[in-house]
Short mmCIF file of C-alpha atoms in Angstrom, two decimals:
data_model
loop_
_atom_site.label_atom_id
_atom_site.label_comp_id
_atom_site.label_asym_id
_atom_site.label_seq_id
_atom_site.Cartn_x
_atom_site.Cartn_y
_atom_site.Cartn_z
CA UNK A 1 5.32 35.52 -30.27
CA UNK A 2 6.59 33.50 -27.07
CA UNK A 3 5.72 29.88 -26.32
CA UNK A 4 3.29 29.70 -23.27
CA UNK A 5 4.71 28.05 -20.71
CA UNK A 6 1.99 27.73 -18.00
CA UNK A 7 1.77 25.15 -16.40
CA UNK A 8 -1.67 23.21 -16.07
CA UNK A 9 -2.77 20.84 -13.78
CA UNK A 10 -4.83 17.84 -13.04
CA UNK A 11 -6.17 16.91 -9.90
CA UNK A 12 -7.40 13.21 -9.29
CA UNK A 13 -8.25 12.19 -5.97
CA UNK A 14 -5.38 13.71 -3.79
CA UNK A 15 -2.83 14.07 -6.05
CA UNK A 16 -1.97 16.32 -8.55
CA UNK A 17 -0.41 15.65 -11.93
CA UNK A 18 0.99 17.85 -14.06
CA UNK A 19 -0.25 18.26 -17.18
CA UNK A 20 2.55 17.66 -19.77
CA UNK A 21 3.35 20.18 -22.62
CA UNK A 22 2.99 19.15 -26.26
CA UNK A 23 6.74 19.19 -26.13
CA UNK A 24 6.89 17.07 -23.35
CA UNK A 25 4.16 14.70 -25.23
CA UNK A 26 6.53 14.62 -28.25
CA UNK A 27 9.72 13.73 -26.15
CA UNK A 28 7.59 10.83 -24.33
CA UNK A 29 6.36 9.77 -27.67
CA UNK A 30 10.48 9.05 -28.86
CA UNK A 31 11.41 8.00 -25.72
CA UNK A 32 8.76 6.03 -23.68
CA UNK A 33 10.12 4.57 -20.58
CA UNK A 34 7.93 2.38 -17.91
CA UNK A 35 7.70 3.22 -14.02
CA UNK A 36 10.34 0.61 -13.50
CA UNK A 37 13.00 1.97 -15.99
CA UNK A 38 12.68 5.22 -14.45
CA UNK A 39 12.82 3.84 -11.10
CA UNK A 40 15.96 1.84 -11.72
CA UNK A 41 17.84 5.04 -13.95
CA UNK A 42 17.20 6.96 -10.36
CA UNK A 43 18.60 4.24 -8.99
CA UNK A 44 16.10 3.98 -5.96
CA UNK A 45 15.97 1.29 -3.75
CA UNK A 46 14.13 -1.97 -4.49
CA UNK A 47 12.30 0.17 -7.78
CA UNK A 48 10.25 -2.64 -8.76
CA UNK A 49 8.52 -3.27 -5.49
CA UNK A 50 8.27 0.36 -5.24
CA UNK A 51 6.86 0.97 -8.32
CA UNK A 52 4.34 -1.74 -6.77
CA UNK A 53 3.56 -0.04 -4.18
CA UNK A 54 2.95 3.30 -5.98
CA UNK A 55 -0.39 0.99 -7.92
CA UNK A 56 -1.66 -0.15 -4.95
CA UNK A 57 -1.34 3.29 -3.26
CA UNK A 58 -2.88 4.89 -6.03
CA UNK A 59 -5.60 2.43 -6.35
CA UNK A 60 -6.50 2.88 -2.47
CA UNK A 61 -6.70 6.52 -2.44
CA UNK A 62 -9.00 5.95 -5.87
CA UNK A 63 -11.43 4.31 -3.38
CA UNK A 64 -10.58 1.67 -6.43
CA UNK A 65 -9.87 -2.05 -5.56
CA UNK A 66 -6.01 -2.55 -5.80
CA UNK A 67 -5.49 -5.22 -7.60
CA UNK A 68 -8.05 -4.62 -9.76
CA UNK A 69 -8.23 -1.27 -10.55
CA UNK A 70 -6.75 0.35 -13.88
CA UNK A 71 -3.37 2.40 -13.05
CA UNK A 72 -2.88 6.05 -14.27
CA UNK A 73 0.85 6.39 -16.46
CA UNK A 74 4.48 6.49 -15.01
CA UNK A 75 3.82 10.46 -14.87
CA UNK A 76 1.14 9.60 -12.73
CA UNK A 77 2.60 7.65 -9.92
CA UNK A 78 5.85 9.31 -10.18
CA UNK A 79 3.97 12.42 -8.64
CA UNK A 80 2.56 10.24 -5.95
CA UNK A 81 6.30 9.46 -5.11
CA UNK A 82 7.14 13.33 -5.23
CA UNK A 83 4.32 14.19 -3.01
CA UNK A 84 4.77 11.63 -0.52
CA UNK A 85 8.73 10.70 -0.24
CA UNK A 86 8.34 9.41 2.98
CA UNK A 87 7.09 6.40 1.14
CA UNK A 88 10.75 5.75 0.71
CA UNK A 89 11.06 4.96 4.49
CA UNK A 90 8.88 1.94 4.35
CA UNK A 91 10.81 -0.01 1.42
CA UNK A 92 13.26 -1.40 4.31
CA UNK A 93 10.91 -2.19 6.99
CA UNK A 94 8.72 -4.41 4.60
CA UNK A 95 11.39 -6.58 3.98
CA UNK A 96 10.73 -8.28 7.40
CA UNK A 97 7.79 -9.55 5.68
CA UNK A 98 9.07 -11.47 2.93
CA UNK A 99 8.69 -13.91 1.53
CA UNK A 100 5.42 -14.05 3.30
CA UNK A 101 4.13 -11.00 2.23
CA UNK A 102 5.27 -9.19 -1.29
CA UNK A 103 7.53 -6.40 -1.36
CA UNK A 104 5.49 -3.95 -2.91
CA UNK A 105 2.14 -4.97 -0.71
CA UNK A 106 4.23 -4.53 2.51
CA UNK A 107 5.60 -1.18 1.11
CA UNK A 108 2.07 0.57 0.50
CA UNK A 109 0.71 -0.93 4.03
CA UNK A 110 3.68 -0.32 5.88
CA UNK A 111 3.27 3.40 4.71
CA UNK A 112 -0.32 3.69 5.38
CA UNK A 113 -0.11 2.14 8.61
CA UNK A 114 3.11 4.01 10.09
CA UNK A 115 0.89 7.44 9.26
CA UNK A 116 -1.49 6.11 12.21
CA UNK A 117 1.21 4.88 14.39
CA UNK A 118 5.00 4.23 13.29
CA UNK A 119 5.83 2.16 16.22
CA UNK A 120 3.37 0.01 15.73
CA UNK A 121 3.74 -0.12 12.36
CA UNK A 122 7.23 -1.47 12.97
CA UNK A 123 6.74 -4.08 15.15
CA UNK A 124 3.42 -5.58 13.21
CA UNK A 125 6.04 -6.06 10.27
CA UNK A 126 8.48 -7.29 12.65
CA UNK A 127 6.55 -9.73 14.19
CA UNK A 128 5.70 -10.69 10.66
CA UNK A 129 9.40 -12.03 10.03
CA UNK A 130 9.41 -13.48 13.33
CA UNK A 131 6.24 -14.28 15.57
CA UNK A 132 6.27 -13.74 19.28
CA UNK A 133 3.13 -14.49 20.57
CA UNK A 134 1.88 -18.17 21.10
CA UNK A 135 -1.77 -17.23 20.57
CA UNK A 136 -3.34 -18.62 17.30
CA UNK A 137 -5.93 -16.03 16.97
CA UNK A 138 -3.42 -13.02 17.61
CA UNK A 139 -3.69 -11.16 14.35
CA UNK A 140 -0.07 -11.46 13.28
CA UNK A 141 -0.24 -15.57 13.46
CA UNK A 142 -3.07 -15.57 11.57
CA UNK A 143 -2.20 -13.02 8.82
CA UNK A 144 0.67 -15.36 8.63
CA UNK A 145 -1.03 -18.90 8.48
CA UNK A 146 -3.00 -16.93 5.90
CA UNK A 147 -0.11 -15.80 4.08
CA UNK A 148 1.55 -18.95 3.94
CA UNK A 149 -1.63 -21.02 2.62
CA UNK A 150 -1.28 -18.35 -0.11
CA UNK A 151 1.99 -18.98 -1.37
CA UNK A 152 2.55 -20.52 -5.12
CA UNK A 153 -0.35 -18.92 -6.28
CA UNK A 154 -0.65 -16.04 -8.80
CA UNK A 155 -1.99 -13.31 -10.19
CA UNK A 156 -4.33 -10.15 -9.79
CA UNK A 157 -7.09 -12.01 -7.88
CA UNK A 158 -4.32 -12.95 -4.81
CA UNK A 159 -2.93 -9.65 -4.70
CA UNK A 160 -6.21 -8.03 -3.72
CA UNK A 161 -7.23 -11.29 -1.19
CA UNK A 162 -3.43 -10.45 0.23
CA UNK A 163 -4.24 -7.03 0.61
CA UNK A 164 -7.63 -7.12 2.10
CA UNK A 165 -6.74 -9.92 5.04
CA UNK A 166 -3.27 -7.85 5.48
CA UNK A 167 -5.47 -4.55 6.22
CA UNK A 168 -7.68 -6.58 8.35
CA UNK A 169 -5.19 -8.02 10.16
CA UNK A 170 -3.35 -4.53 11.17
CA UNK A 171 -6.90 -3.07 11.98
CA UNK A 172 -6.91 -5.86 14.57
CA UNK A 173 -3.03 -5.29 15.93
CA UNK A 174 -3.67 -1.34 15.93
CA UNK A 175 -6.69 -1.92 18.31
CA UNK A 176 -5.44 -5.16 20.51
CA UNK A 177 -7.96 -7.25 19.13
CA UNK A 178 -8.30 -11.27 18.28
CA UNK A 179 -9.14 -13.08 15.83
CA UNK A 180 -10.77 -16.04 14.84
CA UNK A 181 -10.68 -16.44 11.12
CA UNK A 182 -9.15 -13.87 9.35
CA UNK A 183 -10.86 -13.68 5.54
CA UNK A 184 -11.92 -11.64 2.74
CA UNK A 185 -14.87 -12.51 0.40
CA UNK A 186 -14.82 -10.13 -2.22
CA UNK A 187 -18.50 -11.11 -4.03
CA UNK A 188 -19.88 -9.86 -0.27
CA UNK A 189 -17.21 -7.23 0.97
CA UNK A 190 -16.26 -4.21 0.11
CA UNK A 191 -12.49 -3.60 0.53
CA UNK A 192 -11.32 -3.02 3.59
CA UNK A 193 -9.51 0.45 4.85
CA UNK A 194 -7.58 1.17 7.47
CA UNK A 195 -8.80 2.27 10.44
CA UNK A 196 -8.13 5.42 12.48
CA UNK A 197 -8.40 7.27 9.12
CA UNK A 198 -11.62 8.84 9.06
CA UNK A 199 -11.45 12.87 8.35
CA UNK A 200 -8.08 12.67 6.91
CA UNK A 201 -8.12 10.32 4.01
CA UNK A 202 -6.06 7.14 3.77
CA UNK A 203 -2.67 9.30 3.17
CA UNK A 204 -3.57 11.51 5.79
CA UNK A 205 -2.31 11.82 9.63
CA UNK A 206 -4.37 9.88 12.03
CA UNK A 207 -4.78 10.12 15.42
CA UNK A 208 -3.76 7.55 17.41
CA UNK A 209 -6.10 5.42 18.97
CA UNK A 210 -6.11 3.59 22.38
CA UNK A 211 -5.89 -0.41 22.45
CA UNK A 212 -8.73 -2.55 23.14
CA UNK A 213 -8.98 -6.72 23.91
CA UNK A 214 -11.42 -8.72 23.15
CA UNK A 215 -12.32 -12.43 22.47
CA UNK A 216 -11.34 -13.90 18.95
CA UNK A 217 -14.05 -13.73 16.47
CA UNK A 218 -14.23 -13.78 12.66
CA UNK A 219 -13.16 -11.10 10.70
#
């Protein structure tokens, strides 16, 4: 009898992951590789940071808290890259915000923001690197100040906080709002989502929204 080779799939969130055959599982058990190993072998640009971004995107898409949720294995994360190859387009723009914004966080945020408005996403990251507004309540300046104060700290909690305030700053930037005090309280707030994505999902195309201005308010 021939070997059955029907492909099976497991659907998790918006990502489809192929179930590995027994043969594949045997090969993996003999020669397991980490995500960083695979991305390095594939010669992906800034593979380690790209891997960090894939983990963040998986958690975000699953509506879990990035930095705290248990991430899937290498195969599932590579499936994200296969289904969303445009993630690679965010690797270089995210470099503009280094060292203030960790590269992996930047890649994930730029990718999500670019699906809302690529021009604004590029401008947001360019201004993170080189601010153009003297307004202390400008969301980019608020984010720069907050991130500068966090430098030197480490750990999962830091990543979660960085992503939360970065998303809040992006939302304000996207809608043309000012921020009086950028902050995130994990104990009293749910992890923020990017605006203008209702009905599309966090990795779906989102309709552009017109800018609106308002007085600086805590956010």
